[in-house]
């Protein structure tokens, strides 16, 4: 694979005059907005609407009472589970729902803006399922019955107020227990010591190959998410022991659900910040259909031009969803996703010797996914979800010199066509069955070329060219899963998954089991066990013919945990986990041949204390201790895996102040990543010096830590509103080392260059709502 990492932007490296000019510009804008706020109309109103369904059967719930806390406003849901409350004064509210046989539920931090609809949906649990397992009045931490361990769920209001995230959903997740930050210049998720490509990413049941801009398969880079967070209804994140409906990944599941477009009015959002410009539309199309759509364009190329950087990265993305209710029992939704990332470079980038060798580069990365979801409520206690989707991912790179700009490069594309279905059946109140499967067709094309080169010690490497375009291969999968609640204090989940990959000829059987025991009314003991397999990716197979015999890697998860609800809005948990790894794909330093000779383990303990947003305050503390080891062969030494970070600490808090002000802060600390340092410099062929590596990953970068602050202010006008935020990254300007690169001169002296993370970085954003 081509190493095409690029130093995208570092405002801490901008000269003082430019920073001052930008600061003055935004200060003037903020003052003008404060003065304009006198135009605010106290009579301005908004709308709250949404759907209420049964959490297990997905049936719409009628006659549910909906109230807006602190007001006399409310509504009753209709036969389709739909409700609408009009003429709601602007402000933040708690919305409550209740129906006699269901658990009461409430959603805080519902923000009503002038002339806009705020969608608030509910999924209610039946009392005979949750009585005795958690408090009847508490659903702030509600989770699916088949995910008792390692499960976190975030709502839109939690995403938008997170400091240090720049409204990026993946950066928000980097503050959860078991997740390691890859630094301010990467939004990738490092989950329990695993690689970023071990995470399954779903968008409305459609698999997303690469959800982050400027990221490529097998890399830990990637600056910003492709998904606009304003479109999200919720995000479910499972960091281990996930149920049998998920497969072909070793570490985690990142499941994003898009909102349906609202049925009342057309909402328009215009967003502008240092990352780019965005437009979001949300509203009805017909009486039974609606749409939500986002389009964004990045500004990184403009900023790098201002800072006189040689690389000009730019991105575009579009995400949308069209929903139509065919009748009371059937709903169809069409989901679309597209992005393109482009980088043009003329000049050198000091931190990357490979890029200095080829000062001219063009790089185009692109991806898309389109899916059709059909949900059918074919019985009062059963429903089916069928999805047909197409996804594509590819990139083209051309590296060279001024007189030949195509010396080295690649042209890669991978397409997948998937048909999958899932049936959920709940014959009795204490038992639920799930079964389903998919068939996936994979078409890949890889063309890679490189010129004649030399190794470190001067040995000649001949020019090479690889063209890989195999016949279309298939993956087949099926699963069955049972969730039982035979007595009120015990929940048992069992599952079995079968996967077959025609290219490798493998058939794998993966058992899964999880258990929950409610020791007390608000205290539970959880455990999970399961086998997980991940097939080799096309980019791994393609680079050498010897790699055509690669097989699936395997991970076995063991998880034990306790959780305790102190209050309805405050919960603590502790989990101990162990992941055993076998048949891990390993690389070579001297060629492109990969093998399944690796093994290893990751084990750790996680503590998490979380308070949901109530009474104007939100906060969380998470601490993880873990170790991640690898061994590239039976007789080879064990070493620290590249994502091994033993200590990780995250502290977050936020408060709401009068007059629509919000303030938040986040502190992050992590042990430095391991790296391979040098041992010495030696003379090779023709007397040229080269660097001899030391022990693999025996050294560590300095510890990583930073403090981020965020201030939000909302201004309301007669028919529109503005949200303004200032997100200050790395307030005390900590110099965090991301990597070292080593070079040797003609005298044998070894030189070290440091690649740093962002220094003090101010991000200012404006969101116009109308």
XYZ file of C-alpha atoms in Angstrom:
770
model
C 0.000 0.000 0.000
C 1.158 3.541 -0.719
C 2.077 5.574 2.322
C 0.259 8.820 1.606
C -0.121 10.466 4.985
C -0.214 14.225 4.707
C 0.234 16.938 7.291
C -3.178 18.533 6.748
C -3.254 21.582 8.987
C -1.765 22.967 12.171
C -3.026 26.387 13.164
C -0.473 26.440 15.942
C 2.096 26.799 13.144
C 0.333 29.793 11.559
C 2.129 33.058 12.018
C 0.859 35.343 14.760
C -0.485 38.003 12.414
C -2.849 35.587 10.634
C -4.143 34.199 13.922
C -4.718 37.748 15.145
C -6.642 38.686 11.992
C -8.878 35.622 12.239
C -9.483 36.229 15.949
C -10.437 39.876 15.326
C -12.788 38.879 12.509
C -14.697 36.379 14.633
C -14.718 38.742 17.633
C -16.412 41.418 15.507
C -18.919 38.837 14.285
C -19.687 37.746 17.859
C -20.228 41.371 18.984
C -22.622 41.974 16.080
C -24.579 38.857 16.967
C -24.889 39.953 20.584
C -26.213 43.346 19.456
C -28.653 41.699 17.029
C -30.066 39.595 19.872
C -32.221 42.543 20.940
C -34.435 41.631 17.989
C -35.438 38.432 19.763
C -39.172 37.970 20.015
C -40.553 36.502 23.232
C -43.597 35.294 21.306
C -41.560 33.053 19.001
C -42.765 29.472 18.938
C -41.637 26.072 17.688
C -42.961 22.533 17.279
C -42.197 19.210 18.963
C -43.274 16.021 17.177
C -42.265 12.390 16.894
C -43.185 8.733 16.875
C -43.624 6.363 19.811
C -43.122 2.634 19.308
C -42.679 -0.562 21.321
C -38.927 -1.096 21.818
C -39.157 -4.842 21.183
C -41.843 -5.332 18.532
C -41.515 -1.897 16.816
C -45.321 -1.612 16.857
C -46.665 1.969 16.959
C -48.162 2.902 20.330
C -51.385 4.905 20.432
C -52.886 6.732 23.413
C -49.500 7.598 24.887
C -49.591 10.822 26.901
C -46.867 13.292 25.932
C -46.137 16.355 28.076
C -43.609 19.167 27.981
C -42.267 19.491 31.511
C -42.778 22.900 33.108
C -45.615 23.831 30.734
C -49.267 22.935 30.206
C -48.538 21.727 26.687
C -49.008 18.120 25.609
C -50.527 15.644 23.175
C -51.815 12.073 22.780
C -50.227 9.780 20.180
C -52.507 8.572 17.360
C -52.946 5.049 15.931
C -49.615 5.369 14.110
C -47.810 6.346 17.315
C -47.424 9.900 16.046
C -47.864 13.049 18.129
C -47.353 16.761 17.552
C -47.229 19.687 19.998
C -47.400 23.126 18.403
C -46.810 26.663 19.689
C -44.039 25.635 22.081
C -42.076 28.684 23.343
C -38.411 28.578 22.363
C -36.092 27.084 24.963
C -34.795 23.810 26.387
C -37.292 21.270 27.749
C -37.753 17.797 29.136
C -40.371 15.792 27.213
C -42.198 13.064 29.179
C -44.290 10.155 27.888
C -46.420 7.604 29.737
C -48.837 4.781 29.071
C -50.084 2.579 31.860
C -48.534 -0.751 30.785
C -45.221 0.742 29.693
C -42.220 2.163 31.467
C -42.356 5.927 31.799
C -39.759 7.713 29.730
C -38.372 11.193 29.339
C -35.841 12.889 27.084
C -34.041 15.975 28.458
C -32.340 18.826 26.630
C -34.969 19.120 23.890
C -34.090 22.377 22.186
C -36.975 24.250 20.563
C -36.103 26.939 18.013
C -38.347 29.529 16.423
C -40.405 28.298 13.474
C -38.772 24.845 13.466
C -39.841 21.319 14.244
C -37.854 19.358 16.844
C -38.213 15.598 16.359
C -38.327 13.571 19.596
C -38.931 9.828 19.198
C -39.487 7.251 21.933
C -39.088 3.478 22.164
C -40.899 2.209 25.266
C -40.192 -0.972 27.227
C -43.082 -3.003 28.587
C -43.290 -3.073 32.385
C -43.455 -6.859 32.616
C -40.005 -7.016 30.997
C -38.141 -4.418 32.984
C -39.830 -4.681 36.402
C -37.211 -5.819 38.895
C -34.335 -5.344 36.495
C -34.025 -1.561 36.599
C -36.047 1.216 38.165
C -39.428 1.540 36.483
C -39.071 5.319 36.161
C -35.532 5.208 34.743
C -34.696 4.815 31.090
C -31.839 7.305 30.715
C -29.523 4.289 30.346
C -31.886 1.924 28.579
C -30.156 -0.622 26.363
C -31.270 -3.596 24.236
C -31.876 -6.791 26.125
C -29.328 -8.660 23.949
C -26.480 -6.212 24.767
C -25.921 -6.360 28.542
C -22.163 -5.640 28.345
C -19.914 -3.066 26.668
C -22.830 -1.062 25.261
C -23.125 2.726 25.056
C -25.763 4.806 23.300
C -25.669 8.533 22.537
C -28.501 10.863 21.558
C -28.105 13.937 19.299
C -28.095 16.409 22.181
C -25.144 14.561 23.775
C -23.198 14.726 20.521
C -23.676 18.430 19.829
C -22.561 19.658 23.273
C -19.348 17.611 23.527
C -16.209 19.803 23.924
C -13.136 19.052 21.855
C -15.107 17.228 19.171
C -15.920 19.992 16.648
C -19.335 18.316 16.271
C -17.705 15.109 14.998
C -19.408 11.915 16.177
C -16.232 9.799 16.062
C -14.312 12.298 18.190
C -17.154 12.200 20.731
C -16.758 8.410 20.949
C -13.021 8.754 21.649
C -13.954 9.828 25.191
C -15.752 6.576 26.042
C -14.125 3.823 28.132
C -12.016 1.372 26.149
C -11.524 3.819 23.269
C -8.151 5.399 22.669
C -7.638 8.702 20.931
C -5.433 8.645 17.869
C -4.702 12.345 18.452
C -6.320 15.584 17.353
C -5.406 14.900 13.719
C -7.358 11.638 13.595
C -11.000 10.769 14.222
C -10.347 7.013 14.030
C -11.558 4.706 16.808
C -9.005 2.480 18.537
C -11.210 0.072 20.515
C -9.708 -2.057 23.278
C -6.297 -2.208 21.637
C -7.593 -3.173 18.178
C -6.931 -1.620 14.768
C -9.395 0.870 13.229
C -10.249 -1.614 10.446
C -11.548 -4.078 13.075
C -14.651 -1.919 13.664
C -17.972 -2.583 11.915
C -19.671 0.681 10.891
C -23.376 0.760 9.988
C -25.585 3.590 8.777
C -29.267 2.616 8.928
C -28.336 -1.062 8.537
C -26.058 -0.286 5.553
C -22.386 -1.207 5.937
C -20.024 1.738 5.525
C -16.547 0.790 4.364
C -14.814 4.027 5.357
C -16.717 6.663 7.383
C -13.865 9.179 7.828
C -12.348 11.698 5.434
C -8.693 11.243 4.406
C -8.553 7.726 5.894
C -7.563 4.583 4.051
C -7.811 0.898 4.863
C -5.127 -0.164 7.310
C -4.313 3.408 8.398
C -4.976 5.187 11.703
C -5.284 8.624 10.096
C -8.484 10.413 9.074
C -9.347 13.972 10.031
C -13.154 14.233 10.165
C -16.259 12.055 9.910
C -18.179 11.821 6.645
C -21.474 11.773 8.577
C -23.015 15.113 9.542
C -24.048 14.608 13.211
C -27.160 16.796 12.815
C -28.737 13.924 10.831
C -28.347 11.309 13.555
C -31.202 9.970 15.642
C -28.912 7.925 17.882
C -25.630 6.021 17.901
C -25.172 2.593 19.493
C -21.592 1.573 20.219
C -20.642 -1.962 21.322
C -16.993 -2.391 22.309
C -17.011 -6.158 22.931
C -19.088 -9.312 23.251
C -21.607 -8.155 20.615
C -24.517 -10.456 19.647
C -24.614 -12.905 16.742
C -26.428 -10.578 14.304
C -23.072 -8.776 13.846
C -20.057 -10.401 12.257
C -16.883 -10.250 10.132
C -15.181 -7.822 12.546
C -12.980 -8.451 15.586
C -13.365 -5.426 17.857
C -16.559 -3.360 17.855
C -19.849 -2.297 16.278
C -20.598 1.356 15.531
C -24.288 1.528 14.595
C -25.626 4.928 13.475
C -29.346 5.564 12.927
C -30.480 8.477 10.790
C -33.531 10.536 11.663
C -36.530 10.429 9.382
C -37.387 13.802 7.927
C -40.017 15.520 10.068
C -43.664 15.670 8.933
C -44.536 19.230 9.934
C -42.351 21.947 8.383
C -39.159 22.274 6.370
C -36.127 22.905 8.591
C -33.007 24.438 7.057
C -29.583 24.494 8.738
C -26.574 26.376 7.410
C -23.329 25.528 9.188
C -19.985 27.286 8.905
C -16.785 26.589 10.818
C -13.060 26.258 10.203
C -13.620 22.725 8.942
C -16.064 23.641 6.194
C -19.499 24.740 5.037
C -22.643 22.626 5.342
C -26.320 22.727 4.410
C -29.007 20.477 5.910
C -32.650 20.177 4.793
C -35.314 18.287 6.726
C -39.063 18.135 6.112
C -42.152 16.573 4.522
C -42.426 15.636 0.853
C -45.966 14.251 0.798
C -48.466 13.367 3.504
C -46.770 9.976 3.958
C -43.163 10.735 3.070
C -40.308 12.919 4.256
C -36.672 13.624 3.520
C -33.522 14.674 5.344
C -30.370 15.634 3.469
C -26.927 17.117 4.166
C -24.254 18.519 1.854
C -20.813 19.716 3.028
C -17.635 21.165 1.533
C -14.361 21.322 3.473
C -12.173 24.409 3.817
C -8.825 22.733 4.505
C -7.443 23.656 1.077
C -8.176 27.340 1.714
C -6.506 27.213 5.132
C -3.419 25.388 3.875
C -3.125 27.978 1.110
C -3.238 30.788 3.703
C -0.490 29.028 5.691
C 1.580 28.412 2.548
C 1.520 24.632 2.981
C 2.447 22.492 -0.069
C -0.581 20.170 0.226
C -4.132 21.305 -0.548
C -6.647 18.813 0.871
C -10.353 19.291 0.162
C -13.406 17.163 0.787
C -17.069 16.954 -0.154
C -19.771 14.728 1.314
C -23.493 14.160 0.995
C -25.804 12.048 3.175
C -29.556 11.700 2.817
C -32.624 9.648 3.640
C -36.068 9.473 2.040
C -38.805 7.744 4.071
C -42.255 6.698 2.921
C -44.968 4.972 4.945
C -46.558 2.571 2.455
C -49.325 1.703 4.922
C -49.807 1.152 8.652
C -47.627 -1.988 8.579
C -44.902 -1.226 6.053
C -42.265 1.488 5.847
C -39.651 2.022 3.140
C -36.536 4.159 3.452
C -33.809 4.952 0.938
C -30.415 5.906 2.371
C -27.590 7.517 0.408
C -24.000 8.339 1.307
C -21.206 9.815 -0.826
C -17.845 11.479 -0.277
C -14.730 12.479 -2.173
C -11.350 13.551 -0.738
C -8.712 15.192 -2.905
C -5.130 16.237 -2.190
C -2.746 17.978 -4.570
C 0.826 18.540 -3.447
C 3.741 20.396 -4.976
C 6.704 20.643 -2.630
C 8.028 18.734 0.364
C 6.548 17.845 3.720
C 9.283 17.624 6.301
C 7.777 14.974 8.527
C 7.489 12.191 5.939
C 10.649 11.040 4.118
C 8.611 8.954 1.652
C 6.687 12.050 0.592
C 9.902 14.077 0.304
C 11.191 11.474 -2.168
C 8.204 12.252 -4.423
C 7.455 15.980 -4.091
C 4.538 15.861 -6.577
C 1.350 14.015 -5.645
C -2.303 13.786 -6.538
C -4.611 11.700 -4.377
C -8.311 11.029 -4.840
C -10.266 8.968 -2.304
C -13.948 8.291 -2.841
C -16.728 6.231 -1.330
C -20.453 5.744 -1.592
C -23.230 3.593 -0.171
C -26.890 3.335 -1.100
C -29.476 1.180 0.599
C -33.184 0.394 0.587
C -34.688 -0.658 3.933
C -38.110 -2.304 4.103
C -39.594 -2.705 7.574
C -42.707 -4.869 7.781
C -44.794 -5.254 10.954
C -46.374 -8.485 9.752
C -47.716 -9.428 13.188
C -48.455 -7.723 16.491
C -45.456 -9.505 18.029
C -43.130 -9.816 15.038
C -41.450 -7.668 12.428
C -38.923 -8.059 9.613
C -36.246 -5.726 8.281
C -34.892 -6.372 4.785
C -32.044 -4.328 3.311
C -30.530 -4.230 -0.147
C -27.398 -2.097 -0.360
C -24.483 -1.221 -2.578
C -21.240 0.229 -1.277
C -18.093 1.323 -3.061
C -14.706 2.429 -1.846
C -11.622 3.375 -3.805
C -8.635 5.603 -4.209
C -6.086 6.712 -6.797
C -2.607 8.003 -6.039
C 0.102 9.339 -8.333
C 3.559 10.170 -6.938
C 6.525 11.474 -8.843
C 9.006 14.141 -9.801
C 8.519 17.276 -11.838
C 9.508 15.550 -15.102
C 7.564 12.330 -14.334
C 4.662 12.593 -11.933
C 3.554 8.986 -12.240
C 6.544 7.041 -10.908
C 4.611 5.377 -8.120
C 0.902 4.956 -7.527
C -2.188 2.859 -7.174
C -5.716 2.569 -8.552
C -7.998 0.641 -6.224
C -11.726 0.040 -6.135
C -13.848 -2.344 -4.063
C -17.597 -2.777 -4.614
C -20.042 -4.760 -2.504
C -23.669 -5.746 -3.146
C -25.540 -7.000 -0.079
C -28.988 -8.456 0.495
C -29.800 -9.132 4.142
C -32.862 -9.730 6.240
C -33.691 -10.052 9.911
C -36.869 -11.355 11.599
C -37.717 -10.541 15.221
C -40.396 -12.612 16.941
C -41.629 -12.269 20.521
C -44.199 -15.017 21.184
C -44.299 -14.425 24.956
C -43.414 -11.525 27.183
C -40.312 -13.310 28.531
C -38.747 -14.664 25.343
C -37.655 -13.209 22.027
C -36.175 -14.804 18.890
C -34.084 -13.197 16.153
C -32.904 -14.845 12.986
C -31.559 -13.643 9.679
C -28.671 -13.616 7.278
C -27.118 -12.030 4.241
C -25.508 -12.738 0.902
C -22.732 -10.393 -0.193
C -21.058 -10.114 -3.603
C -17.581 -8.568 -3.690
C -15.887 -7.126 -6.770
C -12.402 -5.667 -6.309
C -9.718 -4.190 -8.543
C -6.201 -3.316 -7.413
C -3.454 -1.872 -9.618
C -0.207 -0.874 -7.880
C 3.121 0.186 -9.397
C 6.466 1.441 -8.083
C 9.859 2.271 -9.611
C 13.235 0.714 -8.944
C 14.440 1.564 -5.428
C 16.934 0.513 -2.781
C 16.612 -0.817 0.759
C 18.119 1.023 3.722
C 21.435 -0.776 3.321
C 21.620 -0.074 -0.419
C 20.244 -3.373 -1.787
C 18.445 -2.968 -5.100
C 14.661 -3.368 -5.193
C 13.475 -3.897 -8.774
C 10.527 -1.993 -10.226
C 7.213 -3.747 -9.692
C 3.642 -3.731 -10.891
C 0.643 -5.603 -9.493
C -2.714 -5.988 -11.218
C -5.315 -7.873 -9.203
C -8.893 -8.307 -10.402
C -10.268 -11.683 -9.277
C -13.633 -13.137 -10.074
C -16.523 -11.887 -7.985
C -16.509 -13.642 -4.605
C -19.367 -14.209 -2.190
C -19.909 -14.140 1.530
C -22.862 -15.948 3.082
C -24.003 -15.551 6.655
C -26.821 -16.677 8.904
C -27.575 -16.252 12.586
C -30.059 -17.208 15.262
C -30.415 -15.566 18.628
C -32.611 -16.062 21.683
C -33.209 -13.657 24.572
C -34.927 -15.070 27.659
C -36.145 -13.417 30.834
C -37.520 -16.468 32.714
C -37.582 -14.638 36.035
C -37.476 -10.905 36.624
C -33.841 -10.782 37.812
C -32.218 -12.900 35.067
C -31.718 -12.305 31.360
C -29.979 -14.914 29.182
C -28.976 -14.384 25.555
C -27.673 -17.197 23.352
C -26.670 -16.955 19.725
C -24.977 -18.815 16.902
C -23.539 -17.365 13.694
C -22.408 -19.131 10.512
C -20.162 -17.398 7.941
C -18.815 -18.692 4.624
C -16.366 -16.880 2.327
C -15.969 -18.425 -1.130
C -12.563 -16.838 -1.815
C -10.835 -18.484 1.166
C -13.133 -21.521 1.194
C -13.723 -21.068 4.921
C -16.862 -21.805 6.907
C -16.828 -20.458 10.459
C -19.214 -21.120 13.344
C -19.319 -18.467 16.067
C -21.135 -19.116 19.378
C -22.181 -16.116 21.476
C -23.658 -15.936 24.972
C -24.406 -13.145 27.442
C -26.003 -13.060 30.864
C -27.416 -10.416 33.198
C -28.312 -10.875 36.860
C -29.975 -8.039 38.781
C -28.458 -8.364 42.232
C -30.560 -5.495 43.534
C -33.184 -3.249 41.996
C -30.513 -0.885 40.647
C -27.388 -3.109 40.604
C -26.579 -5.740 37.974
C -23.895 -8.298 37.182
C -23.192 -8.919 33.471
C -21.038 -11.260 31.443
C -20.486 -12.124 27.788
C -18.509 -14.624 25.741
C -18.139 -15.087 22.007
C -15.993 -16.034 19.026
C -15.456 -13.466 16.278
C -13.843 -13.841 12.846
C -12.634 -11.294 10.299
C -11.884 -12.284 6.724
C -8.791 -10.891 4.974
C -9.459 -7.671 3.085
C -8.872 -7.288 -0.646
C -6.131 -4.694 -0.078
C -4.225 -7.325 1.946
C -4.664 -10.119 -0.581
C -3.849 -8.027 -3.648
C -0.294 -6.850 -2.976
C 1.377 -10.270 -3.481
C 0.304 -13.589 -5.002
C 1.466 -15.385 -1.836
C -1.283 -13.554 0.042
C -4.027 -15.368 -1.874
C -3.868 -18.118 0.745
C -4.645 -15.823 3.691
C -7.361 -16.982 6.104
C -9.600 -15.293 8.669
C -8.251 -13.890 11.921
C -10.039 -14.929 15.130
C -10.777 -13.151 18.392
C -12.446 -14.627 21.481
C -14.049 -12.141 23.885
C -14.552 -12.627 27.631
C -16.314 -9.784 29.471
C -17.446 -9.483 33.111
C -19.000 -6.338 34.531
C -21.046 -4.643 37.224
C -23.271 -1.593 36.871
C -25.078 0.480 39.459
C -27.620 3.261 39.070
C -27.102 5.842 41.826
C -29.953 7.986 40.544
C -32.185 8.009 37.518
C -29.648 10.169 35.693
C -26.378 8.797 37.141
C -24.801 5.413 36.537
C -21.462 3.735 37.310
C -20.018 0.641 35.684
C -16.868 -1.457 35.809
C -15.894 -4.077 33.216
C -13.027 -6.531 32.986
C -12.293 -7.997 29.575
C -9.895 -10.317 27.792
C -9.538 -10.739 24.012
C -7.576 -13.745 22.763
C -6.277 -13.352 19.198
C -5.298 -16.133 16.796
C -4.377 -16.366 13.090
C -3.650 -12.647 13.094
C -2.410 -11.331 9.742
C 1.193 -10.155 10.053
C 3.366 -8.033 7.756
C 6.998 -8.197 6.704
C 9.601 -5.409 6.754
C 11.296 -6.672 3.584
C 8.421 -7.599 1.216
C 4.656 -7.516 0.739
C 4.001 -11.093 1.837
C 1.427 -11.435 4.639
C 0.778 -14.524 6.753
C -1.628 -15.743 9.451
C 1.257 -16.493 11.818
C 0.350 -13.876 14.426
C -1.340 -14.213 17.789
C -1.779 -12.081 20.866
C -4.154 -10.741 23.454
C -5.655 -7.586 24.870
C -6.887 -7.427 28.458
C -7.995 -4.604 30.687
C -10.381 -3.043 33.159
C -12.644 -0.026 32.592
C -14.393 2.316 35.032
C -17.142 4.665 33.928
C -19.260 7.194 35.822
C -21.838 9.060 33.772
C -24.436 11.694 34.562
C -26.957 12.442 31.840
C -27.987 16.023 31.118
C -30.536 17.002 33.777
C -30.945 20.109 35.921
C -28.510 21.993 33.703
C -25.504 19.717 34.232
C -23.888 16.784 32.371
C -20.637 14.960 33.021
C -18.641 11.743 32.865
C -15.385 10.216 34.080
C -13.818 7.178 32.441
C -10.582 5.391 33.212
C -9.128 2.347 31.448
C -6.112 0.230 32.177
C -5.159 -2.294 29.505
C -2.308 -4.090 27.804
C -2.206 -5.216 24.177
C 0.461 -7.691 23.062
C 1.293 -9.354 19.745
C 3.558 -12.149 18.570
C 4.297 -12.490 14.841
C 5.202 -16.193 15.047
C 5.374 -19.094 17.475
C 9.095 -18.731 18.163
C 9.245 -14.948 17.857
C 9.310 -12.524 20.813
C 6.178 -10.886 22.192
C 5.933 -7.106 21.747
C 3.654 -4.163 22.508
C 1.046 -3.722 19.796
C 1.152 -0.324 18.076
C -2.168 0.741 19.704
C -1.211 -0.337 23.231
C -1.941 2.565 25.615
C -2.077 1.203 29.196
C -3.624 4.250 30.931
C -6.486 6.289 29.457
C -8.411 8.947 31.411
C -11.249 11.182 30.189
C -13.082 13.792 32.276
C -15.973 15.736 30.744
C -18.470 18.195 32.166
C -20.942 20.725 30.839
C -23.298 23.264 32.375
C -26.158 25.298 31.025
C -26.282 28.964 32.042
C -29.046 31.576 31.730
C -29.710 33.334 28.413
C -28.903 30.229 26.310
C -25.203 29.992 27.242
C -23.486 26.595 27.590
C -19.964 25.855 28.799
C -18.144 22.529 28.619
C -14.664 21.113 29.199
C -12.845 17.865 28.472
C -9.521 16.606 29.816
C -7.794 13.672 28.122
C -4.767 11.704 29.244
C -3.236 8.606 27.652
C 0.022 6.725 27.851
C 2.135 7.310 24.753
C 1.934 4.788 21.930
C 4.826 2.351 21.527
C 7.248 2.732 18.637
C 10.426 1.146 17.315
C 13.454 3.336 17.925
C 16.865 3.001 16.278
C 19.791 0.981 17.538
C 22.631 2.440 15.491
C 23.741 3.633 12.058
C 25.746 1.262 9.839
C 27.455 1.523 6.487
C 25.925 -0.561 3.736
C 26.602 -1.023 0.051
C 28.711 1.744 -1.516
C 29.436 3.138 1.945
C 25.925 4.570 2.372
C 24.782 4.755 5.983
C 21.503 3.196 7.041
C 19.611 2.903 10.338
C 19.401 -0.377 12.241
C 16.138 -0.726 14.168
C 16.056 -1.412 17.862
C 13.686 -3.791 19.629
C 10.214 -3.691 18.090
C 7.860 -1.229 19.854
C 10.073 -1.177 22.950
C 10.086 2.633 23.200
C 7.126 4.933 23.872
C 6.201 8.413 22.833
C 5.669 10.921 25.659
C 2.336 10.705 27.449
C -0.536 12.431 25.666
C -2.748 14.939 27.473
C -4.725 18.086 26.709
C -7.612 20.226 27.923
C -10.408 21.364 25.609
C -12.964 24.089 26.373
C -16.190 24.902 24.557
C -18.618 27.823 24.871
C -21.991 27.859 23.062
C -24.456 30.707 22.710
C -27.855 30.668 21.009
C -29.521 33.788 19.623
C -33.250 33.782 18.784
C -34.811 36.152 16.243
C -38.371 36.545 14.960
C -38.202 33.793 12.347
C -34.722 32.274 12.673
C -31.943 31.588 15.155
C -28.166 31.296 15.320
C -25.969 28.976 17.367
C -22.383 30.156 17.812
C -19.639 28.144 19.491
C -15.976 28.511 20.317
C -14.181 25.173 20.723
C -10.648 25.625 22.097
C -8.477 22.544 21.648
C -5.371 22.019 23.784
C -5.867 25.127 25.909
C -2.472 24.970 27.624
C -0.710 24.271 24.290
C 0.749 20.901 25.232
C 3.283 19.579 22.700
C 1.966 16.065 22.050
C 4.226 13.901 19.917
C 2.429 11.850 17.269
C 5.499 10.215 15.712
C 9.233 10.407 15.121
C 10.974 9.942 11.789
C 14.667 9.079 11.667
C 17.218 9.801 8.950
C 20.983 9.435 8.686
C 23.393 11.821 6.961
C 26.553 11.039 5.006
C 28.643 11.172 8.200
C 26.503 8.559 9.965
C 24.728 11.001 12.271
C 21.105 10.102 13.053
C 18.619 12.964 12.906
C 15.170 12.920 14.493
C 12.168 14.870 13.254
C 9.045 15.207 15.373
C 5.511 15.144 14.047
C 3.350 16.998 16.571
C -0.352 16.991 17.247
C -2.306 20.259 17.192
C -1.149 22.941 19.584
C -3.623 25.538 20.828
C -6.326 25.434 18.171
C -9.421 27.686 18.201
C -12.412 26.340 16.261
C -15.278 28.763 15.800
C -18.587 27.620 14.360
C -21.870 29.209 13.325
C -25.097 27.318 12.776
C -28.010 29.260 11.255
C -31.435 27.679 11.755
C -34.599 28.620 9.895
